[in-house]
Amino acid sequence: MSTARAGQAEEPESYDDRRRWQALGVGLVAAFMTLLDVSIVNVAIPSLERALRAGPSDLQWVLSGYALTFGLALVPAGRFGDVHGRRNTFVFGVALFTVTSALAGLAQSPGWLIAARLLQGAAAGLVNPQVIGMIQQLFQGPERARPFGLLGATIGISTAVGPLLGGLLIAAGGAEHGWRWVFFVNVPVGIVAVLLGWRLMPHRPVGQTAQRRSDPVGVLLLGLGVTLLLLPMVQREQWPGPAKWLLLPAGLIALVGFVRWEHRYARNGPPLFDVHLFRRRSYGLGSLIALTYFGGFTAIFFIFTLYLQTGLGYSALVAGLAITPFALGSAAASAIGGRIVNRFGRPLVAVGLLTVVAGLGLVALAIELAPHAPVPWVTAAPLLVAGIGSGLVIAPNQTLTLSQVPVPQAGSGAGMLQTGQRIGSAAGIAVVGAVFFSTVSQTGDTWSAAFERSLLVSAGIIAAALLVALVDIAKEGPLVNASGRGRAPS
């Protein structure tokens, strides 16, 4: 019996070294496009508000609705790609993202734009697990470090460069319609990604494919849990009173139900997500590091953009340029981190986390010591330091976290990792944003104090991720590289 008939679905011989790197390039472009839309819209909010006469609740859903549906789609989409093949899922996701981007750019009312953003987020959730699963599928053992390094650079750059690109597009398109180009820019890129993705992405499922039962109860429980956790965070400003936080324990109960159900479901066939992955220390602690780090990391850009544009009156373009040093440092360090993670293992992640904390502390110190100097100038060098640290965190941690995940579970494992990142981002923005706004309302006369205080909270959250990394290092003994095999410390 042939390998294909046995359901082992090895990649065809045509996947030589050149073609798999071409496929990776297409995946990274699509990932960049979808992750960019997490942050690029922030600087477009003032012009969007004026053009569509959007209220505060509308604007909140434009920003957060994308993150909500993004997080909901990740694990089911990852599992679907594992079972049915990644190419069709990837191409459909990119095509949907392209269409909904065009619809968002054509929006004539807040409701129209919100609906487009919700669908756009779901499309992003379809795409991203396929990219990580593809890396697991086409690259083996230690050679995964380099493509994961490039993916880490993509994540870091897309998050940091979003405000800059948004500012450039708004400046080019004009104050009235520039915000539309924030969405239209995705259309030509998406069309090319669809065509190349169909040609280059691996389409065969990996591993045994005889059992393709769906897991609707698992999908429902996970979706309910993630929704209940994210809703009070994304609507923190629009839902007054403390009652909304009761949704958090309800969400945790739903997630506990999801874990118990997946244990039961696994007795009869492949579950939506194999919860036993969390018993692997590389995956369990790595996922916790990612969740915590993104809680502090993503919030930095949220409060910095608010501080520069709303507090100090800088334009969207200048606000974007001010964050560029972080993006440059992250890009350079991610490429390096991907190459050396096999040598240093989790200690490299700890060094990166420590560097980010130090860089953020220097940002706060620079603003405190030079209160009348231009903020973009005095924060450039500290943000560069923080960006270098971030580049040593995201890519190496992702490589180590997924190192021992079996390839047939690569999509669902990556989806759960990214779901944690989305939850961490929402929680971090909620906590850090609350500190920022409460400080502004209390002090009244200084945005700098609000930014410094909330920045230190972000640094504290990242320090918590550092503690998790140190626990992993303490338990690790011999260092474990990206292939999952131990080696003696050098």
JSON list of C-alpha atoms in Angstrom, two decimals, residues 88 200 277 332:
[
{"chain": "A", "resi": 88, "resn": "ASN", "atom": "CA", "xyz": [-7.30, 25.41, 1.13]},
{"chain": "A", "resi": 200, "resn": "LEU", "atom": "CA", "xyz": [3.06, 26.92, -3.16]},
{"chain": "A", "resi": 277, "resn": "LEU", "atom": "CA", "xyz": [0.36, 19.12, 25.10]},
{"chain": "A", "resi": 332, "resn": "ALA", "atom": "CA", "xyz": [17.30, 42.63, 13.79]}
]
